[in-house]
């Protein structure tokens, strides 16, 4: 496959760590929330193996925050998500599908409850800030909506716990998954969550003091040598093996939460008020027309840059492959596909249009493990 | 400067023309509305010279449409823009700043009035669709908001008129600037506007029938040989020389329309209802705190990937350079900068922080010509 350069400009925003990762050998970028997100430091497979054994520091500043504060902030945040946040607690993260009035997905942020009247939506790749501003203006809500200066660095991998303990002390290893708290480094308190875009364990540091964050970044590499620390980024292989869904790749504003397997985050039974609730009730009643599932193909190589059609044995178009990678663990190609009803229920054998021919694959449940 | 690859994926959407431009020699992409937008076919300066003399066909499918239709569509569209659309006509394009409740810019689309109750917002790089959906839901408007399948190809350059006449007949050359109409090619009617993201003249074809559009694309290259047609893309040099402002580069959601020189598109005197109207009245009363202006620097080379600080002779930080290029026409660097009040009024000499030293420049009015 041909390679193409990225034409940088102010519109594709740099991060406080960009100059550092460029010295450290970043080779490819993607764009996420109008910002540079590193996509490779040389071989993705080498980086995958390293991530599963050691620890990496990631520039994920592109995970931007939408800060919603003020008297009506809880009302607005709840209006945006089908997840019931009425019992949410300060100091906790919540994975929340954001839904529009048609019942379709707008984004799938992790929402941090900072205070009763202050929330951060740590967003995937779409301008949730304008959705929030539109809803707030339309409803005359008393809220303030901004994109604060927050540039996340993630520390991911099995040795992230040892590295973070060395920097922040024992207490940080006792934090539960999706908890967050404030930890000191050289006189600056950083909000740190036990979270991250891999299933290898780790933390995300929500850096508000840019300079202190850059010092922390450098320090992690200095003291992390004994843990074999490396720069890294969300890893295509690891995230597909772990079935971490990606807005824009695996699902988008044409899909609803039931089609994406987000059922556990949809509360239709309580009296909470959110956009698209009636639509989602209808959809649940009628059943979904398509569903995200796994696909396995006995091939050694794939480089997916757009959807690929999937057919059944009789050449009926039954869906599309949206993400895929060669998996060193499964020793075959694994991917995430949207398959039409009822084919996902009984058509185990499928044919994926790759390299101008239809290659046989098998569908399976998600996650793969 | 180091070059980096773009990591393609479904999330960075391909266009119906992507496979064609990759055969034709595209070398770099940017991302615009979550879609691939070609940024270079080899040398940008060669392409600039060609664009000013001949004709180019551009894949600008990344200029996505937000379609707003239904009973309350005119009300919603007006709510979003400070430009008075009460006398707008079907078959005309309108350049319209989109404003949020703080008076700041969300986008600067060209709005096409397709019908009394049907509009297309041909957007710059931000998710206007979610702003529209939020406003519509909050206001209980009866509207339908979608991103239709529309993939624009632009025909730009002084010979675009001759090429388009050859394909569509004499009538298309009589269309006025920012008019649009429907023109037939091999049995398919295409919406074609006299518009485009250069000042060299030309058209934009709003392709709805993808296959017919691809045929038209190929046909333009076949019959365009006599006009020296080439593939191209919005050209950094040409657009800065022409002072065509770019959302995300020259201005963004931290800036208001008066700061960007959009005064002629702001109607505060009539009784139209739009978001941020009261804020803009206050801003106009108090005067702006910063302003977009031109900068000229006697240097031969620049490659801007983020803002650069601008100082006065006493080392006061007075603004930032946001876009810049070497201009073959002016034989110096020209750029677009946001300069603080009152410095833009009398500080003709400025110092721009480039390559770790402060280089002298001069500020000037926009446009440069």
Tab-separated table of N, CA, C and O in Angstrom, chain A residues 183-266:
chain	number	residue	atom	x	y	z
A	183	UNK	N	-2.777	13.770	42.490
A	183	UNK	CA	-1.484	13.301	42.979
A	183	UNK	C	-0.424	14.345	42.674
A	183	UNK	O	-0.428	14.956	41.606
A	184	UNK	N	0.491	14.503	43.625
A	184	UNK	CA	1.503	15.544	43.527
A	184	UNK	C	2.777	15.075	42.828
A	184	UNK	O	3.275	13.977	43.066
A	185	UNK	N	3.282	15.920	41.942
A	185	UNK	CA	4.627	15.712	41.389
A	185	UNK	C	5.345	17.053	41.395
A	185	UNK	O	4.906	17.999	40.733
A	186	UNK	N	6.376	17.125	42.181
A	186	UNK	CA	7.193	18.346	42.300
A	186	UNK	C	6.353	19.598	42.522
A	186	UNK	O	6.560	20.631	41.880
A	187	UNK	N	5.388	19.460	43.414
A	187	UNK	CA	4.616	20.633	43.810
A	187	UNK	C	3.385	20.931	42.978
A	187	UNK	O	2.644	21.866	43.266
A	188	UNK	N	3.143	20.146	41.945
A	188	UNK	CA	1.930	20.339	41.136
A	188	UNK	C	0.997	19.137	41.311
A	188	UNK	O	1.432	17.990	41.190
A	189	UNK	N	-0.262	19.420	41.608
A	189	UNK	CA	-1.260	18.350	41.725
A	189	UNK	C	-1.811	18.037	40.338
A	189	UNK	O	-2.251	18.936	39.630
A	190	UNK	N	-1.748	16.766	39.968
A	190	UNK	CA	-2.324	16.339	38.688
A	190	UNK	C	-3.527	15.435	38.942
A	190	UNK	O	-3.470	14.558	39.796
A	191	UNK	N	-4.586	15.650	38.154
A	191	UNK	CA	-5.708	14.721	38.189
A	191	UNK	C	-5.276	13.468	37.428
A	191	UNK	O	-4.916	13.534	36.247
A	192	UNK	N	-5.306	12.337	38.114
A	192	UNK	CA	-4.898	11.075	37.476
A	192	UNK	C	-6.014	10.051	37.638
A	192	UNK	O	-6.550	9.861	38.731
A	193	UNK	N	-6.378	9.428	36.532
A	193	UNK	CA	-7.421	8.406	36.542
A	193	UNK	C	-6.798	7.049	36.256
A	193	UNK	O	-5.792	6.948	35.541
A	194	UNK	N	-7.386	6.012	36.829
A	194	UNK	CA	-6.956	4.665	36.440
A	194	UNK	C	-7.809	4.263	35.241
A	194	UNK	O	-8.943	3.811	35.374
A	195	UNK	N	-7.276	4.498	34.079
A	195	UNK	CA	-8.029	4.318	32.842
A	195	UNK	C	-7.039	4.317	31.683
A	195	UNK	O	-5.832	4.392	31.890
A	196	UNK	N	-7.557	4.257	30.486
A	196	UNK	CA	-6.673	4.309	29.321
A	196	UNK	C	-7.190	3.449	28.200
A	196	UNK	O	-8.007	2.553	28.414
A	197	UNK	N	-6.698	3.730	27.000
A	197	UNK	CA	-7.219	3.095	25.806
A	197	UNK	C	-6.450	1.832	25.432
A	197	UNK	O	-6.048	1.636	24.291
A	198	UNK	N	-6.229	0.980	26.462
A	198	UNK	CA	-5.702	-0.368	26.230
A	198	UNK	C	-6.256	-1.227	27.357
A	198	UNK	O	-6.791	-0.706	28.339
A	199	UNK	N	-6.141	-2.525	27.210
A	199	UNK	CA	-6.569	-3.424	28.293
A	199	UNK	C	-5.358	-3.962	29.043
A	199	UNK	O	-5.431	-4.990	29.713
A	200	UNK	N	-4.217	-3.270	28.919
A	200	UNK	CA	-2.992	-3.743	29.579
A	200	UNK	C	-2.781	-3.065	30.928
A	200	UNK	O	-1.755	-3.261	31.576
A	201	UNK	N	-3.761	-2.284	31.378
A	201	UNK	CA	-3.657	-1.600	32.666
A	201	UNK	C	-2.951	-0.268	32.532
A	201	UNK	O	-2.139	-0.085	31.618
A	202	UNK	N	-3.283	0.656	33.456
A	202	UNK	CA	-2.569	1.922	33.432
A	202	UNK	C	-3.361	3.117	33.898
A	202	UNK	O	-4.428	2.977	34.509
A	203	UNK	N	-2.821	4.268	33.569
A	203	UNK	CA	-3.326	5.535	34.100
A	203	UNK	C	-3.408	6.581	32.996
A	203	UNK	O	-2.700	6.489	31.986
A	204	UNK	N	-4.239	7.588	33.252
A	204	UNK	CA	-4.252	8.771	32.397
A	204	UNK	C	-4.076	10.002	33.280
A	204	UNK	O	-4.803	10.167	34.263
A	205	UNK	N	-3.098	10.818	32.917
A	205	UNK	CA	-2.827	12.048	33.668
A	205	UNK	C	-3.462	13.201	32.898
A	205	UNK	O	-3.085	13.470	31.747
A	206	UNK	N	-4.444	13.850	33.526
A	206	UNK	CA	-5.140	14.972	32.892
A	206	UNK	C	-4.349	16.242	33.199
A	206	UNK	O	-4.628	16.934	34.182
A	207	UNK	N	-3.397	16.560	32.341
A	207	UNK	CA	-2.456	17.653	32.613
A	207	UNK	C	-3.101	19.016	32.345
A	207	UNK	O	-3.496	19.312	31.218
A	208	UNK	N	-3.186	19.830	33.399
A	208	UNK	CA	-3.723	21.190	33.253
A	208	UNK	C	-2.594	22.217	33.285
A	208	UNK	O	-2.681	23.246	32.643
A	209	UNK	N	-1.562	21.924	34.054
A	209	UNK	CA	-0.382	22.787	34.092
A	209	UNK	C	0.615	22.229	33.073
A	209	UNK	O	1.320	21.248	33.333
A	210	UNK	N	0.620	22.864	31.903
A	210	UNK	CA	1.352	22.309	30.760
A	210	UNK	C	2.825	22.065	31.069
A	210	UNK	O	3.360	20.982	30.794
A	211	UNK	N	3.471	23.074	31.671
A	211	UNK	CA	4.903	22.959	31.924
A	211	UNK	C	5.205	21.837	32.925
A	211	UNK	O	6.135	21.047	32.731
A	212	UNK	N	4.385	21.766	33.975
A	212	UNK	CA	4.562	20.698	34.964
A	212	UNK	C	4.329	19.331	34.311
A	212	UNK	O	4.994	18.344	34.643
A	213	UNK	N	3.405	19.283	33.373
A	213	UNK	CA	3.131	18.040	32.658
A	213	UNK	C	4.302	17.606	31.791
A	213	UNK	O	4.639	16.429	31.716
A	214	UNK	N	4.931	18.584	31.150
A	214	UNK	CA	6.098	18.257	30.316
A	214	UNK	C	7.243	17.740	31.187
A	214	UNK	O	7.939	16.794	30.810
A	215	UNK	N	7.397	18.327	32.375
A	215	UNK	CA	8.431	17.840	33.304
A	215	UNK	C	8.123	16.405	33.732
A	215	UNK	O	9.017	15.563	33.816
A	216	UNK	N	6.857	16.153	34.020
A	216	UNK	CA	6.449	14.799	34.405
A	216	UNK	C	6.720	13.820	33.264
A	216	UNK	O	7.223	12.707	33.486
A	217	UNK	N	6.399	14.249	32.041
A	217	UNK	CA	6.644	13.406	30.866
A	217	UNK	C	8.118	12.999	30.811
A	217	UNK	O	8.450	11.816	30.703
A	218	UNK	N	8.991	13.987	30.922
A	218	UNK	CA	10.431	13.706	30.858
A	218	UNK	C	10.869	12.815	32.029
A	218	UNK	O	11.657	11.884	31.853
A	219	UNK	N	10.320	13.097	33.204
A	219	UNK	CA	10.685	12.337	34.407
A	219	UNK	C	10.304	10.858	34.258
A	219	UNK	O	11.063	9.970	34.667
A	220	UNK	N	9.144	10.602	33.677
A	220	UNK	CA	8.692	9.213	33.500
A	220	UNK	C	9.687	8.410	32.661
A	220	UNK	O	9.923	7.225	32.914
A	221	UNK	N	10.290	9.080	31.672
A	221	UNK	CA	11.279	8.370	30.849
A	221	UNK	C	12.596	8.198	31.599
A	221	UNK	O	13.264	7.184	31.442
A	222	UNK	N	12.934	9.198	32.437
A	222	UNK	CA	14.186	9.082	33.205
A	222	UNK	C	14.124	7.934	34.210
A	222	UNK	O	15.016	7.088	34.253
A	223	UNK	N	13.047	7.927	35.018
A	223	UNK	CA	12.985	6.911	36.083
A	223	UNK	C	12.388	5.596	35.591
A	223	UNK	O	12.379	4.614	36.317
A	224	UNK	N	11.892	5.599	34.353
A	224	UNK	CA	11.235	4.398	33.841
A	224	UNK	C	12.156	3.422	33.142
A	224	UNK	O	11.708	2.363	32.680
A	225	UNK	N	13.435	3.773	33.062
A	225	UNK	CA	14.369	2.886	32.339
A	225	UNK	C	14.355	1.461	32.878
A	225	UNK	O	14.386	0.501	32.115
A	226	UNK	N	14.280	1.335	34.199
A	226	UNK	CA	14.302	-0.016	34.788
A	226	UNK	C	13.066	-0.834	34.402
A	226	UNK	O	13.054	-2.058	34.518
A	227	UNK	N	12.001	-0.142	33.962
A	227	UNK	CA	10.792	-0.855	33.528
A	227	UNK	C	10.710	-0.948	32.002
A	227	UNK	O	9.688	-1.317	31.453
A	228	UNK	N	11.802	-0.560	31.361
A	228	UNK	CA	11.847	-0.612	29.899
A	228	UNK	C	10.769	0.281	29.272
A	228	UNK	O	10.065	-0.118	28.343
A	229	UNK	N	10.612	1.509	29.792
A	229	UNK	CA	9.587	2.429	29.294
A	229	UNK	C	9.913	2.878	27.872
A	229	UNK	O	11.086	3.034	27.510
A	230	UNK	N	8.854	3.061	27.093
A	230	UNK	CA	9.005	3.564	25.717
A	230	UNK	C	7.868	4.517	25.388
A	230	UNK	O	6.781	4.395	25.956
A	231	UNK	N	8.090	5.419	24.429
A	231	UNK	CA	6.947	6.189	23.932
A	231	UNK	C	6.037	5.267	23.124
A	231	UNK	O	6.516	4.292	22.541
A	232	UNK	N	4.766	5.563	23.115
A	232	UNK	CA	3.833	4.718	22.368
A	232	UNK	C	2.579	5.493	22.039
A	232	UNK	O	2.540	6.726	22.132
A	233	UNK	N	1.552	4.766	21.658
A	233	UNK	CA	0.275	5.373	21.287
A	233	UNK	C	-0.776	4.277	21.265
A	233	UNK	O	-0.433	3.097	21.264
A	234	UNK	N	-2.046	4.658	21.260
A	234	UNK	CA	-3.082	3.632	21.156
A	234	UNK	C	-2.721	2.689	20.011
A	234	UNK	O	-2.417	3.139	18.907
A	235	UNK	N	-2.724	1.395	20.303
A	235	UNK	CA	-2.171	0.415	19.361
A	235	UNK	C	-3.285	-0.331	18.642
A	235	UNK	O	-4.128	-0.974	19.276
A	236	UNK	N	-3.267	-0.264	17.317
A	236	UNK	CA	-4.329	-0.873	16.505
A	236	UNK	C	-4.529	-2.344	16.832
A	236	UNK	O	-5.668	-2.806	16.989
A	237	UNK	N	-3.448	-3.097	16.954
A	237	UNK	CA	-3.563	-4.542	17.201
A	237	UNK	C	-4.160	-4.788	18.583
A	237	UNK	O	-5.118	-5.549	18.743
A	238	UNK	N	-3.593	-4.115	19.577
A	238	UNK	CA	-4.052	-4.337	20.955
A	238	UNK	C	-5.508	-3.942	21.112
A	238	UNK	O	-6.283	-4.644	21.754
A	239	UNK	N	-5.900	-2.820	20.482
A	239	UNK	CA	-7.267	-2.349	20.709
A	239	UNK	C	-8.298	-3.236	20.008
A	239	UNK	O	-9.405	-3.423	20.527
A	240	UNK	N	-7.922	-3.827	18.879
A	240	UNK	CA	-8.877	-4.723	18.223
A	240	UNK	C	-8.921	-6.063	18.965
A	240	UNK	O	-10.003	-6.588	19.231
A	241	UNK	N	-7.775	-6.607	19.342
A	241	UNK	CA	-7.783	-7.836	20.154
A	241	UNK	C	-8.633	-7.648	21.409
A	241	UNK	O	-9.361	-8.540	21.825
A	242	UNK	N	-8.534	-6.464	22.024
A	242	UNK	CA	-9.283	-6.173	23.250
A	242	UNK	C	-10.705	-5.703	22.964
A	242	UNK	O	-11.475	-5.454	23.887
A	243	UNK	N	-11.046	-5.558	21.668
A	243	UNK	CA	-12.371	-5.097	21.235
A	243	UNK	C	-12.748	-3.762	21.870
A	243	UNK	O	-13.878	-3.560	22.304
A	244	UNK	N	-11.792	-2.864	21.956
A	244	UNK	CA	-12.080	-1.494	22.380
A	244	UNK	C	-12.627	-0.766	21.158
A	244	UNK	O	-11.901	-0.506	20.200
A	245	UNK	N	-13.910	-0.476	21.175
A	245	UNK	CA	-14.544	0.111	19.992
A	245	UNK	C	-14.117	1.561	19.805
A	245	UNK	O	-13.858	2.277	20.763
A	246	UNK	N	-14.065	1.987	18.552
A	246	UNK	CA	-13.590	3.317	18.205
A	246	UNK	C	-14.659	4.065	17.407
A	246	UNK	O	-15.055	3.627	16.317
A	247	UNK	N	-15.113	5.219	17.972
A	247	UNK	CA	-16.101	6.043	17.261
A	247	UNK	C	-15.488	6.540	15.950
A	247	UNK	O	-14.398	7.102	15.939
A	248	UNK	N	-16.205	6.358	14.868
A	248	UNK	CA	-15.683	6.764	13.558
A	248	UNK	C	-15.136	5.566	12.810
A	248	UNK	O	-15.246	5.488	11.596
A	249	UNK	N	-14.539	4.635	13.536
A	249	UNK	CA	-14.083	3.399	12.905
A	249	UNK	C	-15.180	2.335	12.974
A	249	UNK	O	-15.712	1.936	11.941
A	250	UNK	N	-15.527	1.909	14.168
A	250	UNK	CA	-16.440	0.772	14.306
A	250	UNK	C	-17.901	1.185	14.313
A	250	UNK	O	-18.781	0.391	13.981
A	251	UNK	N	-18.159	2.402	14.740
A	251	UNK	CA	-19.540	2.890	14.768
A	251	UNK	C	-19.507	4.397	14.608
A	251	UNK	O	-18.453	5.031	14.779
A	252	UNK	N	-20.665	4.969	14.270
A	252	UNK	CA	-20.717	6.414	14.081
A	252	UNK	C	-22.147	6.905	14.216
A	252	UNK	O	-23.007	6.179	14.743
A	253	UNK	N	-22.418	8.100	13.735
A	253	UNK	CA	-23.726	8.722	13.913
A	253	UNK	C	-24.850	8.062	13.097
A	253	UNK	O	-25.994	8.498	13.118
A	254	UNK	N	-24.505	6.983	12.385
A	254	UNK	CA	-25.537	6.198	11.700
A	254	UNK	C	-25.937	4.952	12.480
A	254	UNK	O	-26.731	4.142	11.993
A	255	UNK	N	-25.366	4.774	13.672
A	255	UNK	CA	-25.595	3.557	14.457
A	255	UNK	C	-26.165	3.925	15.820
A	255	UNK	O	-25.887	4.993	16.349
A	256	UNK	N	-26.951	3.007	16.398
A	256	UNK	CA	-27.488	3.257	17.739
A	256	UNK	C	-26.795	2.360	18.772
A	256	UNK	O	-26.106	1.401	18.411
A	257	UNK	N	-26.971	2.666	20.058
A	257	UNK	CA	-26.206	1.942	21.085
A	257	UNK	C	-26.502	0.440	21.147
A	257	UNK	O	-25.602	-0.341	21.499
A	258	UNK	N	-27.736	0.034	20.808
A	258	UNK	CA	-28.046	-1.404	20.839
A	258	UNK	C	-27.294	-2.144	19.732
A	258	UNK	O	-26.884	-3.288	19.890
A	259	UNK	N	-27.128	-1.476	18.595
A	259	UNK	CA	-26.390	-2.096	17.485
A	259	UNK	C	-24.914	-2.285	17.836
A	259	UNK	O	-24.225	-3.095	17.236
A	260	UNK	N	-24.441	-1.490	18.802
A	260	UNK	CA	-23.014	-1.524	19.156
A	260	UNK	C	-22.743	-2.318	20.431
A	260	UNK	O	-21.612	-2.329	20.923
A	261	UNK	N	-23.784	-2.945	20.960
A	261	UNK	CA	-23.582	-3.753	22.161
A	261	UNK	C	-23.429	-2.934	23.433
A	261	UNK	O	-22.848	-3.399	24.411
A	262	UNK	N	-23.962	-1.714	23.430
A	262	UNK	CA	-23.846	-0.852	24.612
A	262	UNK	C	-25.065	-0.992	25.546
A	262	UNK	O	-25.324	-0.104	26.365
A	263	UNK	N	-25.805	-2.063	25.424
A	263	UNK	CA	-27.063	-2.250	26.165
A	263	UNK	C	-26.943	-1.919	27.653
A	263	UNK	O	-27.828	-1.320	28.247
A	264	UNK	N	-25.841	-2.319	28.262
A	264	UNK	CA	-25.681	-2.100	29.713
A	264	UNK	C	-25.585	-0.621	30.083
A	264	UNK	O	-25.729	-0.277	31.256
A	265	UNK	N	-25.344	0.231	29.085
A	265	UNK	CA	-25.245	1.671	29.370
A	265	UNK	C	-26.510	2.429	28.975
A	265	UNK	O	-26.522	3.656	28.944
A	266	UNK	N	-27.560	1.689	28.640
A	266	UNK	CA	-28.820	2.327	28.238
A	266	UNK	C	-29.865	2.076	29.319
A	266	UNK	O	-30.235	0.931	29.568
